[in-house]
Amino acid sequence: MRAVCVAGARPNYMKVKPVMDALEAAGAEVVLVHTGQHYDRVMNDVFFDELGIRAPDHYLAVGSGSHALQAARTMEAFEPLVEAIRPDAVVVVGDVNGTMACALVAAKGGSLVAHVEAGLRSRDWSMPEEVNRVVTDRVSDYLLAPSPDAVDNLRGEGYREDQVHLVGNVMVDTLMANLPRARERDPAGRLGLTSGDYGLLTLHRPATVDDPAQLAALLEALGAVTAQLPIIFPVHPRTRSRLAEHLPDGLLPVEPAGYLDFLALQARARLVLTDSGGVQEETTVLGVPCLTLRDNTERPITVTEGTNRVVGTHPPDVVRAALETLACPPSPRRPALWDGKAAERIADVLTTPSPGGRLRPTSLSG
Ligand code: UD1
Ligand code: UDP
């Protein structure tokens, strides 16, 4: 079996690595295609180095730009590759623009499409990732779901049972494999902070950061929290250009952290505040309290079975929730199948021949 695996932005790397390894261990030939959406050392190279991902076989050099531009450039560059490689399956992960663009090209080019992280839904159509999730799932043959809520979403949308596979969460595979190495690091100490006595903040969603006045009001309000607890703030490049010059005392902006440093920072934080998708999941597995600064989440299991709470972006609500959580942290729990073996299950699904040979092309039931 020949599989093309696609990655290209920060949250893809920790998802694609265990899938590539498991496919190769199952005897598949794996071709890695990098779309080039993220390219800075701190957004890209550091993950390849730290996670031991081999250099991509093909680099599409898509770069930054509008959604249409990124998707169009990806599709244009990916199509001839798929024609030349003729893979049995194209494996896409997550919900970034390259996920959707490569899934579309693969489906039209006649390859089977496997979506890792299928079925997540925020039901917020203003979120570009929600469009990417729904479109990717619709053209995928294998829907590899991380959690029962994702399976329910797919069933509700009419996907066939033989397409939907509950495999667990591949991000957790990478987290578990790297946590011992991360724990050897002390990135908070390098900032003069005490382990276990700081908060951690990440913000990069357009809805949270694109309006500089809204962003400034949120960060200013966090001064009420930093008066009690210093907060480390690795600043995403989208956010950097919108950041006010003055930040409250105790809010410490730093450059985006590498995977191991960020894992170490999460593991020893008293509180994490974020609008990231992946960070909601990682804090759940680490048992660290997380406040999600959004109006919704496509990862509700981190709330029902984890340490996450969705608090919106209204500054007084965020501050109240932060102070409440510091006073009364949630109890850690971990969802089933978030056990470090999700990629093995994926490889099993993808390398086991379907009854009757090739999986039937995607069609909704009913
Ligand atoms: C993208 C994903 C988002 C994901 C996030 C993870 C989509 C629609 N969005 O958002 O789902 O949560 O990545 O981090 O695919 N930039 C740099 N250096 C880089 C990359 C980007 O400076 O290496 C800057 C550029 O100015 C760019 C901006 O960041 O315009 C935004 O980058 P982009 O890839 O368009 O979207 P993200 O906000 O990173
Ligand atoms: N991450 C990191 N350094 C940072 C911020 C995040 O290594 O400074 C990691 C984080 O641990 C998780 C992934 O990046 O594994 C999440 O990516 P991001 O928040 O960019 O995207 P999202 O998950 O929201 O799509």
Short mmCIF file of C-alpha atoms and ligand atoms in Angstrom, two decimals:
data_model
loop_
_atom_site.label_atom_id
_atom_site.label_comp_id
_atom_site.label_asym_id
_atom_site.label_seq_id
_atom_site.Cartn_x
_atom_site.Cartn_y
_atom_site.Cartn_z
CA MET A 1 0.00 0.00 0.00
CA ARG A 2 1.25 3.48 -0.90
CA ALA A 3 -0.02 6.37 1.24
CA VAL A 4 0.57 10.08 0.83
CA CYS A 5 0.48 11.87 4.19
CA VAL A 6 -0.14 15.63 4.12
CA ALA A 7 1.02 18.22 6.66
CA GLY A 8 1.81 21.90 6.47
CA ALA A 9 0.86 23.88 9.57
CA ARG A 10 1.87 23.67 13.24
CA PRO A 11 -1.04 21.55 14.50
CA ASN A 12 -0.49 18.98 11.73
CA TYR A 13 2.98 17.80 12.69
CA MET A 14 2.17 16.12 16.02
CA LYS A 15 -0.78 14.39 14.29
CA VAL A 16 0.99 13.13 11.17
CA LYS A 17 4.10 11.77 12.89
CA PRO A 18 2.53 8.79 14.69
CA VAL A 19 0.36 7.99 11.67
CA MET A 20 3.39 7.86 9.37
CA ASP A 21 5.26 5.64 11.83
CA ALA A 22 2.33 3.26 12.28
CA LEU A 23 1.69 2.99 8.54
CA GLU A 24 5.35 2.23 7.88
CA ALA A 25 5.41 -0.32 10.69
CA ALA A 26 2.41 -1.98 9.01
CA GLY A 27 4.39 -2.26 5.78
CA ALA A 28 3.00 0.71 3.88
CA GLU A 29 5.10 2.99 1.71
CA VAL A 30 4.64 6.56 2.96
CA VAL A 31 5.22 9.74 0.97
CA LEU A 32 5.21 12.95 3.04
CA VAL A 33 3.90 16.09 1.35
CA HIS A 34 4.38 19.46 3.09
CA THR A 35 2.06 22.21 1.86
CA GLY A 36 4.28 25.03 3.18
CA GLN A 37 1.49 26.95 4.97
CA HIS A 38 3.74 27.42 8.01
CA TYR A 39 7.42 28.00 7.34
CA ASP A 40 9.08 29.93 10.22
CA ARG A 41 11.56 27.94 12.27
CA VAL A 42 9.41 28.29 15.39
CA MET A 43 6.20 27.33 13.57
CA ASN A 44 7.67 24.51 11.50
CA ASP A 45 11.30 23.31 11.60
CA VAL A 46 11.43 22.93 15.37
CA PHE A 47 8.63 20.34 15.19
CA PHE A 48 10.43 18.29 12.54
CA ASP A 49 13.61 18.37 14.62
CA GLU A 50 12.05 17.61 18.01
CA LEU A 51 9.55 14.99 16.82
CA GLY A 52 12.04 13.33 14.48
CA ILE A 53 9.88 13.75 11.39
CA ARG A 54 11.93 13.10 8.25
CA ALA A 55 12.30 15.83 5.65
CA PRO A 56 9.21 16.02 3.41
CA ASP A 57 9.43 14.17 0.11
CA HIS A 58 7.63 17.06 -1.60
CA TYR A 59 7.31 20.71 -0.53
CA LEU A 60 4.50 22.76 -2.10
CA ALA A 61 5.74 26.18 -0.84
CA VAL A 62 2.24 27.59 -0.52
CA GLY A 63 3.14 30.22 2.10
CA SER A 64 0.83 32.84 3.58
CA GLY A 65 -2.17 34.41 1.87
CA SER A 66 -5.95 34.43 1.84
CA HIS A 67 -7.89 31.20 2.29
CA ALA A 68 -8.64 31.00 -1.44
CA LEU A 69 -5.03 31.67 -2.33
CA GLN A 70 -3.67 29.02 0.03
CA ALA A 71 -6.23 26.43 -1.06
CA ALA A 72 -5.77 27.21 -4.75
CA ARG A 73 -1.96 27.07 -4.61
CA THR A 74 -2.14 23.81 -2.68
CA MET A 75 -4.53 22.21 -5.14
CA GLU A 76 -2.56 23.34 -8.15
CA ALA A 77 0.69 21.94 -6.76
CA PHE A 78 -0.80 18.77 -5.26
CA GLU A 79 -2.73 17.59 -8.32
CA PRO A 80 0.27 16.66 -10.51
CA LEU A 81 1.89 14.96 -7.52
CA VAL A 82 -1.12 12.74 -6.95
CA GLU A 83 -1.17 11.93 -10.66
CA ALA A 84 2.51 10.98 -10.56
CA ILE A 85 2.50 9.07 -7.26
CA ARG A 86 -0.87 7.33 -7.76
CA PRO A 87 -1.30 6.59 -4.04
CA ASP A 88 -3.78 4.06 -2.71
CA ALA A 89 -4.75 6.57 -0.05
CA VAL A 90 -4.17 10.21 0.79
CA VAL A 91 -4.15 10.79 4.54
CA VAL A 92 -5.04 14.29 5.74
CA VAL A 93 -5.11 15.42 9.36
CA GLY A 94 -6.98 18.15 11.23
CA ASP A 95 -8.75 21.12 9.75
CA VAL A 96 -6.31 23.57 8.14
CA ASN A 97 -6.58 24.82 4.57
CA GLY A 98 -4.21 22.18 3.20
CA THR A 99 -6.33 19.43 4.79
CA MET A 100 -9.36 20.43 2.75
CA ALA A 101 -7.45 21.34 -0.42
CA CYS A 102 -5.55 18.03 -0.61
CA ALA A 103 -8.66 16.00 0.25
CA LEU A 104 -10.52 17.60 -2.66
CA VAL A 105 -7.68 16.95 -5.11
CA ALA A 106 -7.29 13.35 -3.94
CA ALA A 107 -11.01 12.61 -4.17
CA LYS A 108 -11.22 13.97 -7.71
CA GLY A 109 -8.00 12.20 -8.66
CA GLY A 110 -9.42 8.84 -7.68
CA SER A 111 -7.39 8.14 -4.52
CA LEU A 112 -9.07 7.04 -1.35
CA VAL A 113 -9.09 9.83 1.21
CA ALA A 114 -8.58 9.20 4.92
CA HIS A 115 -9.35 12.02 7.36
CA VAL A 116 -7.68 11.82 10.74
CA GLU A 117 -9.75 13.83 13.25
CA ALA A 118 -13.02 13.41 11.33
CA GLY A 119 -16.38 14.40 12.74
CA LEU A 120 -15.41 17.33 14.97
CA ARG A 121 -17.98 20.11 14.70
CA SER A 122 -18.11 23.53 16.36
CA ARG A 123 -21.32 24.32 14.45
CA ASP A 124 -19.83 27.78 13.98
CA TRP A 125 -19.84 28.42 10.26
CA SER A 126 -17.91 31.68 10.69
CA MET A 127 -14.88 29.59 11.65
CA PRO A 128 -12.77 28.73 8.58
CA GLU A 129 -11.77 25.41 10.15
CA GLU A 130 -15.43 24.36 10.41
CA VAL A 131 -15.80 24.75 6.63
CA ASN A 132 -12.59 22.75 6.18
CA ARG A 133 -13.83 19.98 8.50
CA VAL A 134 -17.20 19.57 6.83
CA VAL A 135 -15.82 19.65 3.28
CA THR A 136 -12.96 17.28 4.12
CA ASP A 137 -15.26 14.76 5.76
CA ARG A 138 -17.67 14.92 2.81
CA VAL A 139 -14.98 13.84 0.32
CA SER A 140 -13.30 11.33 2.62
CA ASP A 141 -13.70 7.56 2.34
CA TYR A 142 -12.26 6.78 5.76
CA LEU A 143 -13.56 8.94 8.61
CA LEU A 144 -11.17 8.40 11.51
CA ALA A 145 -12.86 9.89 14.55
CA PRO A 146 -11.11 10.82 17.82
CA SER A 147 -14.14 10.59 20.13
CA PRO A 148 -17.71 9.27 20.38
CA ASP A 149 -19.18 12.77 19.92
CA ALA A 150 -17.42 12.95 16.54
CA VAL A 151 -18.90 9.56 15.59
CA ASP A 152 -22.36 10.82 16.58
CA ASN A 153 -21.91 13.92 14.42
CA LEU A 154 -20.98 11.79 11.41
CA ARG A 155 -23.89 9.39 11.95
CA GLY A 156 -26.21 12.40 12.25
CA GLU A 157 -24.92 13.68 8.90
CA GLY A 158 -25.68 10.34 7.25
CA TYR A 159 -22.23 8.82 6.77
CA ARG A 160 -22.21 5.06 6.35
CA GLU A 161 -21.18 2.91 9.30
CA ASP A 162 -18.44 1.22 7.26
CA GLN A 163 -16.74 4.57 6.69
CA VAL A 164 -16.66 5.74 10.30
CA HIS A 165 -13.99 4.40 12.66
CA LEU A 166 -13.56 5.45 16.28
CA VAL A 167 -9.77 5.34 16.59
CA GLY A 168 -8.94 7.78 19.40
CA ASN A 169 -6.71 10.83 19.42
CA VAL A 170 -3.36 10.80 17.59
CA MET A 171 -2.18 13.99 19.32
CA VAL A 172 -2.21 11.98 22.51
CA ASP A 173 0.08 9.37 20.92
CA THR A 174 2.67 12.09 20.35
CA LEU A 175 2.12 13.64 23.76
CA MET A 176 2.64 10.34 25.56
CA ALA A 177 5.73 9.51 23.52
CA ASN A 178 7.33 12.88 24.30
CA LEU A 179 6.21 13.74 27.82
CA PRO A 180 9.24 12.18 29.57
CA ARG A 181 11.62 14.22 27.36
CA ALA A 182 9.54 17.36 27.90
CA ARG A 183 9.64 16.91 31.67
CA GLU A 184 13.45 17.14 31.57
CA ARG A 185 13.07 20.77 30.47
CA ASP A 186 12.31 23.85 32.54
CA PRO A 187 11.27 26.62 30.13
CA ALA A 188 9.43 28.48 32.92
CA GLY A 189 12.59 28.47 35.02
CA ARG A 190 14.45 30.08 32.11
CA LEU A 191 11.95 32.95 32.43
CA GLY A 192 12.62 33.20 36.16
CA LEU A 193 9.31 31.54 37.11
CA THR A 194 8.63 28.72 39.54
CA SER A 195 7.41 25.39 38.21
CA GLY A 196 3.69 24.96 38.93
CA ASP A 197 3.19 28.61 39.70
CA TYR A 198 2.34 30.29 36.45
CA GLY A 199 -0.42 30.42 33.85
CA LEU A 200 -0.07 29.84 30.10
CA LEU A 201 -1.91 31.71 27.35
CA THR A 202 -2.18 31.11 23.59
CA LEU A 203 -4.37 33.08 21.18
CA HIS A 204 -4.44 32.89 17.40
CA ARG A 205 -8.01 32.48 16.14
CA PRO A 206 -9.08 35.30 13.80
CA ALA A 207 -12.21 35.82 15.97
CA THR A 208 -10.01 36.48 19.04
CA VAL A 209 -7.02 38.35 17.65
CA ASP A 210 -7.82 40.02 14.34
CA ASP A 211 -9.43 43.09 15.97
CA PRO A 212 -6.54 44.81 17.82
CA ALA A 213 -8.90 46.76 20.13
CA GLN A 214 -10.73 43.58 21.19
CA LEU A 215 -7.41 41.79 21.73
CA ALA A 216 -6.04 44.72 23.77
CA ALA A 217 -9.17 44.77 25.98
CA LEU A 218 -8.87 41.03 26.67
CA LEU A 219 -5.17 41.21 27.52
CA GLU A 220 -5.64 44.31 29.66
CA ALA A 221 -8.36 42.54 31.65
CA LEU A 222 -6.01 39.63 32.30
CA GLY A 223 -4.06 42.05 34.52
CA ALA A 224 -6.53 41.04 37.26
CA VAL A 225 -5.24 37.47 36.91
CA THR A 226 -1.54 38.30 36.51
CA ALA A 227 -1.76 40.21 39.80
CA GLN A 228 -2.09 36.70 41.35
CA LEU A 229 -0.25 34.53 38.85
CA PRO A 230 2.28 35.38 36.12
CA ILE A 231 1.14 34.26 32.67
CA ILE A 232 3.52 33.09 29.93
CA PHE A 233 2.22 34.05 26.50
CA PRO A 234 3.89 32.38 23.48
CA VAL A 235 2.73 34.70 20.73
CA HIS A 236 1.57 33.21 17.40
CA PRO A 237 2.70 35.21 14.33
CA ARG A 238 -0.91 36.14 13.47
CA THR A 239 -1.25 37.69 16.92
CA ARG A 240 2.17 39.35 17.04
CA SER A 241 1.31 42.06 14.53
CA ARG A 242 -1.88 42.99 16.43
CA LEU A 243 -0.35 43.15 19.89
CA ALA A 244 -0.52 46.47 21.78
CA GLU A 245 2.79 47.87 22.99
CA HIS A 246 1.64 47.97 26.59
CA LEU A 247 0.73 44.70 28.29
CA PRO A 248 -0.23 44.21 31.94
CA ASP A 249 2.57 43.47 34.41
CA GLY A 250 3.01 39.73 34.79
CA LEU A 251 1.90 38.90 31.24
CA LEU A 252 5.08 37.64 29.57
CA PRO A 253 5.05 37.53 25.76
CA VAL A 254 7.59 35.10 24.29
CA GLU A 255 8.11 33.66 20.83
CA PRO A 256 6.09 30.55 19.90
CA ALA A 257 7.47 27.62 21.87
CA GLY A 258 8.81 24.43 20.36
CA TYR A 259 6.83 21.22 20.98
CA LEU A 260 8.83 19.98 23.97
CA ASP A 261 9.01 23.34 25.71
CA PHE A 262 5.31 23.93 25.16
CA LEU A 263 4.46 20.50 26.49
CA ALA A 264 6.62 21.18 29.55
CA LEU A 265 4.92 24.55 30.01
CA GLN A 266 1.45 23.00 29.81
CA ALA A 267 2.29 20.10 32.11
CA ARG A 268 3.38 22.39 34.95
CA ALA A 269 0.92 25.27 34.49
CA ARG A 270 -1.67 26.00 37.16
CA LEU A 271 -4.02 27.27 34.47
CA VAL A 272 -4.06 27.39 30.67
CA LEU A 273 -6.08 29.95 28.73
CA THR A 274 -6.37 29.32 25.00
CA ASP A 275 -8.36 29.51 21.80
CA SER A 276 -6.40 26.58 20.31
CA GLY A 277 -8.06 23.31 19.43
CA GLY A 278 -5.16 21.02 20.22
CA VAL A 279 -4.32 22.69 23.52
CA GLN A 280 -7.82 21.87 24.83
CA GLU A 281 -7.03 18.20 24.22
CA GLU A 282 -3.49 18.22 25.59
CA THR A 283 -4.52 19.93 28.85
CA THR A 284 -7.25 17.33 29.27
CA VAL A 285 -4.71 14.52 29.00
CA LEU A 286 -2.27 16.34 31.29
CA GLY A 287 -5.04 17.02 33.83
CA VAL A 288 -4.31 20.75 33.75
CA PRO A 289 -7.22 23.23 34.06
CA CYS A 290 -8.02 24.86 30.71
CA LEU A 291 -10.25 27.82 29.89
CA THR A 292 -11.21 28.05 26.23
CA LEU A 293 -11.58 31.65 25.15
CA ARG A 294 -14.19 30.97 22.46
CA ASP A 295 -17.97 30.77 22.28
CA ASN A 296 -17.95 27.10 21.27
CA THR A 297 -15.73 24.07 20.90
CA GLU A 298 -15.57 21.27 18.34
CA ARG A 299 -14.00 19.20 21.13
CA PRO A 300 -16.82 18.92 23.70
CA ILE A 301 -15.32 15.77 25.20
CA THR A 302 -12.60 17.94 26.75
CA VAL A 303 -15.40 19.61 28.73
CA THR A 304 -17.56 16.58 29.53
CA GLU A 305 -14.64 14.24 30.25
CA GLY A 306 -11.71 16.59 30.73
CA THR A 307 -10.50 19.75 32.41
CA ASN A 308 -11.76 22.26 29.86
CA ARG A 309 -14.36 24.99 30.28
CA VAL A 310 -15.62 27.18 27.40
CA VAL A 311 -15.87 30.73 28.73
CA GLY A 312 -16.19 33.01 25.68
CA THR A 313 -14.08 36.11 25.08
CA HIS A 314 -15.93 38.76 27.12
CA PRO A 315 -13.09 40.03 29.35
CA PRO A 316 -15.01 40.09 32.69
CA ASP A 317 -16.25 36.53 32.07
CA VAL A 318 -12.71 35.31 31.32
CA VAL A 319 -11.29 36.94 34.45
CA ARG A 320 -14.09 35.57 36.66
CA ALA A 321 -13.61 32.05 35.26
CA ALA A 322 -9.83 32.26 35.72
CA LEU A 323 -10.08 33.33 39.35
CA GLU A 324 -12.73 30.66 40.03
CA THR A 325 -10.59 27.96 38.44
CA LEU A 326 -7.50 28.95 40.41
CA ALA A 327 -9.55 28.73 43.60
CA CYS A 328 -11.28 25.48 42.66
CA PRO A 329 -9.51 23.48 39.89
CA PRO A 330 -11.41 20.69 38.08
CA SER A 331 -10.56 17.03 38.67
CA PRO A 332 -8.51 15.38 35.93
CA ARG A 333 -10.15 12.70 33.77
CA ARG A 334 -9.17 11.19 30.42
CA PRO A 335 -11.41 10.15 27.51
CA ALA A 336 -11.38 6.51 26.41
CA LEU A 337 -9.02 5.65 23.52
CA TRP A 338 -6.85 8.69 24.25
CA ASP A 339 -4.27 6.12 25.16
CA GLY A 340 -1.30 6.52 22.83
CA LYS A 341 -2.47 3.84 20.39
CA ALA A 342 -4.69 5.79 18.00
CA ALA A 343 -2.21 5.70 15.11
CA GLU A 344 -1.91 1.91 15.39
CA ARG A 345 -5.69 1.66 15.05
CA ILE A 346 -5.57 3.96 12.03
CA ALA A 347 -2.88 1.86 10.34
CA ASP A 348 -4.96 -1.21 11.07
CA VAL A 349 -8.02 0.31 9.41
CA LEU A 350 -6.12 1.59 6.39
CA THR A 351 -4.08 -1.54 5.71
CA THR A 352 -6.89 -4.05 6.24
CA PRO A 353 -8.59 -4.78 2.92
CA SER A 354 -12.29 -3.84 2.94
CA PRO A 355 -14.80 -6.60 2.32
CA GLY A 356 -15.21 -6.86 -1.44
CA GLY A 357 -11.85 -5.20 -2.13
CA ARG A 358 -11.67 -1.45 -2.47
CA LEU A 359 -13.75 0.63 -0.10
CA ARG A 360 -16.76 1.97 -1.94
CA PRO A 361 -16.42 5.64 -2.83
CA THR A 362 -18.05 8.08 -0.44
CA SER A 363 -21.79 8.32 -0.54
CA LEU A 364 -24.11 9.37 2.22
CA SER A 365 -26.70 6.85 3.30
CA GLY A 366 -30.41 7.63 3.30
C1 UD1 B 1 -3.64 28.27 10.67
C2 UD1 B 1 -4.91 27.43 10.54
C3 UD1 B 1 -5.55 27.25 11.91
C4 UD1 B 1 -4.58 26.70 12.92
C5 UD1 B 1 -3.33 27.55 12.94
C6 UD1 B 1 -2.33 26.89 13.84
C7 UD1 B 1 -6.30 27.60 8.52
C8 UD1 B 1 -7.56 28.13 7.98
N1 UD1 B 1 -5.89 28.10 9.70
O1 UD1 B 1 -4.02 29.56 11.12
O2 UD1 B 1 -6.64 26.34 11.80
O3 UD1 B 1 -5.18 26.69 14.18
O4 UD1 B 1 -2.78 27.64 11.61
O5 UD1 B 1 -1.28 27.67 14.21
O6 UD1 B 1 -5.68 26.78 7.90
N2 UD1 B 1 2.84 33.47 9.60
C9 UD1 B 1 4.16 33.65 9.87
N3 UD1 B 1 4.99 32.55 9.84
C10 UD1 B 1 4.55 31.30 9.55
C11 UD1 B 1 3.18 31.13 9.27
C12 UD1 B 1 2.35 32.22 9.30
O7 UD1 B 1 4.60 34.76 10.14
O8 UD1 B 1 5.35 30.36 9.55
C13 UD1 B 1 1.94 34.64 9.68
C14 UD1 B 1 1.63 35.24 8.32
O9 UD1 B 1 1.60 36.62 8.47
C15 UD1 B 1 0.22 34.75 8.05
C16 UD1 B 1 -0.38 34.63 9.44
O10 UD1 B 1 0.71 34.23 10.27
O11 UD1 B 1 -0.49 35.63 7.23
C17 UD1 B 1 -1.49 33.60 9.55
O12 UD1 B 1 -1.05 32.35 9.04
P1 UD1 B 1 -2.07 31.34 8.35
O13 UD1 B 1 -1.36 30.09 8.02
O14 UD1 B 1 -2.82 32.01 7.26
O15 UD1 B 1 -3.17 31.08 9.44
P2 UD1 B 1 -3.02 30.77 10.99
O16 UD1 B 1 -3.63 31.89 11.73
O17 UD1 B 1 -1.63 30.39 11.29
N1 UDP B 2 2.07 24.44 20.40
C1 UDP B 2 3.45 24.58 20.49
N2 UDP B 2 3.96 25.82 20.78
C2 UDP B 2 3.17 26.91 21.01
C3 UDP B 2 1.77 26.74 20.91
C4 UDP B 2 1.25 25.49 20.60
O1 UDP B 2 4.20 23.62 20.32
O2 UDP B 2 3.70 28.00 21.28
C5 UDP B 2 1.53 23.11 20.05
C6 UDP B 2 0.54 22.54 21.04
O3 UDP B 2 1.18 21.84 22.07
C7 UDP B 2 -0.30 21.63 20.15
C8 UDP B 2 -0.32 22.36 18.82
O4 UDP B 2 0.80 23.24 18.85
O5 UDP B 2 0.38 20.38 19.99
C9 UDP B 2 -1.59 23.14 18.66
O6 UDP B 2 -1.49 23.96 17.54
P1 UDP B 2 -2.22 25.37 17.40
O7 UDP B 2 -2.68 25.86 18.71
O8 UDP B 2 -1.31 26.24 16.60
O9 UDP B 2 -3.43 25.01 16.43
P2 UDP B 2 -4.89 24.42 16.66
O10 UDP B 2 -4.78 23.19 17.48
O11 UDP B 2 -5.71 25.50 17.31
O12 UDP B 2 -5.38 24.17 15.27
#
